[in-house]
CSV table of C-alpha atoms (C1' of nucleotides) in Angstrom, one decimal:
chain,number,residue,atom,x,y,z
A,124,UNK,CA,42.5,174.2,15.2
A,125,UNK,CA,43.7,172.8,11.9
A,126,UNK,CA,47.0,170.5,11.6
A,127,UNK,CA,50.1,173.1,11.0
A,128,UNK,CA,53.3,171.8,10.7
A,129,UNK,CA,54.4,172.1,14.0
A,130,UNK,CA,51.7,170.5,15.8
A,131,UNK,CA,51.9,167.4,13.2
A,132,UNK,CA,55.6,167.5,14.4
A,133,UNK,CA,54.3,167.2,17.6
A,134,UNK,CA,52.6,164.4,17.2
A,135,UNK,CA,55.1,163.1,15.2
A,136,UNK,CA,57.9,163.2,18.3
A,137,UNK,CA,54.7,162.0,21.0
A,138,UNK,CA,53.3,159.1,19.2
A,139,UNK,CA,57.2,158.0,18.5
A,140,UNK,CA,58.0,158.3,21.9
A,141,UNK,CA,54.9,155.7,22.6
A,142,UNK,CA,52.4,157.8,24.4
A,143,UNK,CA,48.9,157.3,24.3
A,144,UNK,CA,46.2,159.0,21.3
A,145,UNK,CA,44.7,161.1,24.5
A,146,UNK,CA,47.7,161.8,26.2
A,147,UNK,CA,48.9,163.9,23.2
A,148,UNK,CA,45.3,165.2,22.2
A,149,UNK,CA,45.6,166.7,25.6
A,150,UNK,CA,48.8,168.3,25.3
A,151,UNK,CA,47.9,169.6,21.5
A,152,UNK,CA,44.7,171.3,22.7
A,153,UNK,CA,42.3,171.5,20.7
A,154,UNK,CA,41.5,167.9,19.4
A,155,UNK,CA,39.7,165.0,20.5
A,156,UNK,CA,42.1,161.3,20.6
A,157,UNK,CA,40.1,160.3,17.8
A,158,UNK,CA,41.3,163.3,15.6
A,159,UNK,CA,45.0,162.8,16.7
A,160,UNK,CA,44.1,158.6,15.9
A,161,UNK,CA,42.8,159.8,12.2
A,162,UNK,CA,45.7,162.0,11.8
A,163,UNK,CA,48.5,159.8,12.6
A,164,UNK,CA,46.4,157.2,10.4
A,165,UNK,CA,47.0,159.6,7.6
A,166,UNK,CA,50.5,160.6,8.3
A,167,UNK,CA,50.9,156.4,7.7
A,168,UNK,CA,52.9,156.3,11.4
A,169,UNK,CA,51.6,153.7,13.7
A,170,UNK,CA,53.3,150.6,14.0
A,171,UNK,CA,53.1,150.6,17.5
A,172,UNK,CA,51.0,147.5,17.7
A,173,UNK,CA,52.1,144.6,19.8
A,174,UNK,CA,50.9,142.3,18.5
A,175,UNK,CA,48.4,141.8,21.2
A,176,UNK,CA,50.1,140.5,23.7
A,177,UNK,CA,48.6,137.6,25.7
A,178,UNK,CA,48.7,138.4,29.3
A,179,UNK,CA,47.5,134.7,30.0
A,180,UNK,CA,46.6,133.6,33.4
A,181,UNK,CA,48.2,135.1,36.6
A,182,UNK,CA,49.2,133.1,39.9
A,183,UNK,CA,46.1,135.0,41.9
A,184,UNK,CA,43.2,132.5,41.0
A,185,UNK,CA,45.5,129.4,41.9
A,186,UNK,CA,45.8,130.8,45.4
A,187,UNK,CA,42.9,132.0,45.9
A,188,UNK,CA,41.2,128.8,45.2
A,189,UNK,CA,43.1,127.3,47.4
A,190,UNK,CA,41.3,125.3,50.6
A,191,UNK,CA,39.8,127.5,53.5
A,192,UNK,CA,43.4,127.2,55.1
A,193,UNK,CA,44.4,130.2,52.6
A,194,UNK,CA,41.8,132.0,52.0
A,195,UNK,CA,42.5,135.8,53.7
A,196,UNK,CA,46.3,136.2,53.0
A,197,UNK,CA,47.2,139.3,54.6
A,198,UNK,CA,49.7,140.2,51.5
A,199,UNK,CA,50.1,137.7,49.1
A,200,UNK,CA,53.4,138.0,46.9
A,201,UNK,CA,51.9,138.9,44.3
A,202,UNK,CA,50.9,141.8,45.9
A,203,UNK,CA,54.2,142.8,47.3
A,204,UNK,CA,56.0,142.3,43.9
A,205,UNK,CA,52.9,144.3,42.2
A,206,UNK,CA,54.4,147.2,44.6
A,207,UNK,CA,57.6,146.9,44.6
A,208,UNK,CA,57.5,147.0,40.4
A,209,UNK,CA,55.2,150.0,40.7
A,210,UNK,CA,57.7,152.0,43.0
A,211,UNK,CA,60.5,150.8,40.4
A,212,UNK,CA,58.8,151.7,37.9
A,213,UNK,CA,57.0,154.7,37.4
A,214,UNK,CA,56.7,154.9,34.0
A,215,UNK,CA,54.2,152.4,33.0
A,216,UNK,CA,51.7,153.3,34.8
A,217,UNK,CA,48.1,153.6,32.5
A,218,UNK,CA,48.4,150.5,30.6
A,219,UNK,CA,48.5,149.6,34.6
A,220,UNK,CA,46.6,146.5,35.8
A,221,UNK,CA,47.4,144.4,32.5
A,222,UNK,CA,50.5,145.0,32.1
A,223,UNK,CA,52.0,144.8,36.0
A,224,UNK,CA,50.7,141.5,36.1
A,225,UNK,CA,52.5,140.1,33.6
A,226,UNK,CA,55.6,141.4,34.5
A,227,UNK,CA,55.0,140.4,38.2
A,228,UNK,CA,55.6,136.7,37.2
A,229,UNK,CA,58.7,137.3,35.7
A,230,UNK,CA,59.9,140.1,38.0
A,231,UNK,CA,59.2,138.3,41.4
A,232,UNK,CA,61.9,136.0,41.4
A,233,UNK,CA,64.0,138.6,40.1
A,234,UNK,CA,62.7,141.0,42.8
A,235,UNK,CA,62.7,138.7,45.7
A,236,UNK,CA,66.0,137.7,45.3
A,237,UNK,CA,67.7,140.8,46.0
A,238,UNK,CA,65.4,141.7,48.9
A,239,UNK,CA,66.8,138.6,50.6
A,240,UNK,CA,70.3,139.8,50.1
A,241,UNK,CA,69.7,142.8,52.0
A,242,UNK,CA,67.9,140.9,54.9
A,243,UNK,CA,71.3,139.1,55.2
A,244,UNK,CA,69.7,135.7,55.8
A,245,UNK,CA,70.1,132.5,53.7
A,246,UNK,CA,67.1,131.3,52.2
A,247,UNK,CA,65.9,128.9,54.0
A,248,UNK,CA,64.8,124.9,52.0
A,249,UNK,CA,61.2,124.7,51.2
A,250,UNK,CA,59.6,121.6,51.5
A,251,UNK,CA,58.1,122.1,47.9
A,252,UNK,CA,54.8,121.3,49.0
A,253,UNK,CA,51.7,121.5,46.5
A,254,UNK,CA,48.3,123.0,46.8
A,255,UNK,CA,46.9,120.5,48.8
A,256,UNK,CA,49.1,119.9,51.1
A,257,UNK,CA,49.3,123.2,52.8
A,258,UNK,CA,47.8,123.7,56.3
A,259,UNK,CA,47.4,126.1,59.2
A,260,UNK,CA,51.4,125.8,59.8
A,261,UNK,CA,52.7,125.8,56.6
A,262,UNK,CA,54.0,128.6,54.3
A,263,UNK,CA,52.0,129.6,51.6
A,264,UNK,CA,54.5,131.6,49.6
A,265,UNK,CA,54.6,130.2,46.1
A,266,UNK,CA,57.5,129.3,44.3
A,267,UNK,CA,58.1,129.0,40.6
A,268,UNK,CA,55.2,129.7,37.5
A,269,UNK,CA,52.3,128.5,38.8
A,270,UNK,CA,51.5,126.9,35.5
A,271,UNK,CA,54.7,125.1,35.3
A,272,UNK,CA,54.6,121.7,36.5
A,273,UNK,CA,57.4,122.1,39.3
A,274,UNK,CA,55.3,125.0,40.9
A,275,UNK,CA,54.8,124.6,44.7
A,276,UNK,CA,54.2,126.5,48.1
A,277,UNK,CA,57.8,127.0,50.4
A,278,UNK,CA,55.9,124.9,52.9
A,279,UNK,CA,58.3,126.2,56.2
A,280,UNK,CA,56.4,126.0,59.5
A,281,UNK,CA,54.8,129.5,59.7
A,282,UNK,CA,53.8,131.1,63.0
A,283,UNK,CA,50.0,131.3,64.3
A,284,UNK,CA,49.8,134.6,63.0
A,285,UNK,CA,51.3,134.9,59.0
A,286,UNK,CA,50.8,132.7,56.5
A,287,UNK,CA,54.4,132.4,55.5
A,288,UNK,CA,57.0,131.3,57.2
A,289,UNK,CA,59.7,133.5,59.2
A,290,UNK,CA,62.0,134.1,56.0
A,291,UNK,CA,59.1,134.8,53.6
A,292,UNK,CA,57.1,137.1,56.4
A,293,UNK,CA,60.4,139.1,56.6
A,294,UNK,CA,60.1,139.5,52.5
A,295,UNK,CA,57.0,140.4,52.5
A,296,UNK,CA,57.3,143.3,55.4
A,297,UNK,CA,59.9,144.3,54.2
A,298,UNK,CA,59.0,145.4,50.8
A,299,UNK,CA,56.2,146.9,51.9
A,300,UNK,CA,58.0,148.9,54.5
A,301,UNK,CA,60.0,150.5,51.6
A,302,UNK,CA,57.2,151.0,49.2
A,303,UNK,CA,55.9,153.1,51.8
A,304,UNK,CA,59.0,155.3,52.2
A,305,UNK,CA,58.9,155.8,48.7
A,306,UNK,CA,55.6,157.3,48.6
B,544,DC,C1',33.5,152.1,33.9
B,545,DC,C1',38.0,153.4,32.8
B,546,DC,C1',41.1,153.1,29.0
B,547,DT,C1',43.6,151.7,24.4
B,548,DG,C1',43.9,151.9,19.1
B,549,DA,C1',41.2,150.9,14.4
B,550,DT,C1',37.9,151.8,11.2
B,551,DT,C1',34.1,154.0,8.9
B,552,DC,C1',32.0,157.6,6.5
B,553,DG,C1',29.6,162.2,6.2
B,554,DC,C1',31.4,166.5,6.0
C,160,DG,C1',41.9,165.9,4.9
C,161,DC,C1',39.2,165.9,9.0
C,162,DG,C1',37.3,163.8,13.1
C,163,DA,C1',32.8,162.0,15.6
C,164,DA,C1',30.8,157.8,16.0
C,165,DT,C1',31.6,153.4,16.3
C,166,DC,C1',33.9,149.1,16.9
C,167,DA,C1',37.1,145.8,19.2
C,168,DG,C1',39.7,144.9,22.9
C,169,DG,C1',42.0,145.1,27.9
DNA sequence: CCCTGATTCGC
DNA sequence: GCGAATCAGG
């Protein structure tokens, strides 16, 4: 199949509207992603680059290295607000992994909040504890950009069970709960 | 290993 | 002009 004008418009409209060199190959029929990727080359379209964005570090690796104490989380926040933004979101979806992750950081605070509206309590004052200071008892959910240098754990007394305290356990279950009945 | 776009180069 | 092969990256 050769380019007529009405599959270059096509591609045109599809590459404009962001989606991926395969996902339009597929929906052309007919051509591989690297002949749609040589043919909007040639058409001179593009510009879609992004200059590579830097996805830097995530908060993950500083939990996970944290002592024995918090090594198993049952759902770590990150986790929860990875959901929740993927429920909200369905759109983004192949650029996946990468992408999520940097949103989570900026999102969770932005997600959390509201969540705790719902759940009519008042969040409760963390003890702002750092890494090394957390132990059996204390809550482990993280506050703030764990590369900022005010970044700390809530540090409530947390029950034998969770790892976060009664107010962040709550958060946590509940945002699963929902991502659930949104499936 | 999956995917992304970018580039090359024989056709 | 075309696109497979290849490259560079996530």
């Amino acid at each position: 199949m050769g380019w007529t004008d009405e599959r270059v418009e096509m591609l045109r409209q599809l590459w404009t509207e962001g989606h991926s060199a395969s996902q339009i190959a597929d929906k052309l029929g007919g051509v591989s992603r690297n002949a749609v990727i040589g043919k909007v080359h040639r058409l001179k379209l593009e510009s879609r680059m992004k200059t590579e964005a830097k996805p830097a570090i995530v908060a993950e690796p500083v939990v996970a290295a944290a002592p024995r104490v918090v090594a198993q989380p049952v759902a770590t926040p990150q986790v929860v607000a990875a959901q929740v933004v993927q429920t909200s979101r369905p759109v983004a979806r192949t650029m996946g992994a990468t992408a999520l992750k940097v949103e989570i950081q900026h999102e969770i605070e932005e997600e959390a909040a509201p969540v705790a509206r719902q759940s009519g309590e008042v969040v409760p004052m963390t003890r702002k504890l750092s890494l090394v200071q957390l132990t059996e008892r204390t809550c482990k959910w993280p506050i703030g950009d764990p590369l900022a240098p005010d970044f700390h754990f809530c540090g409530d007394h947390s029950g034998d069970g969770t790892p976060y305290c009664a107010f962040h356990a709550k958060l946590a279950f509940q945002a699963v709960t929902e991502r659930r009945r949104a499936r």
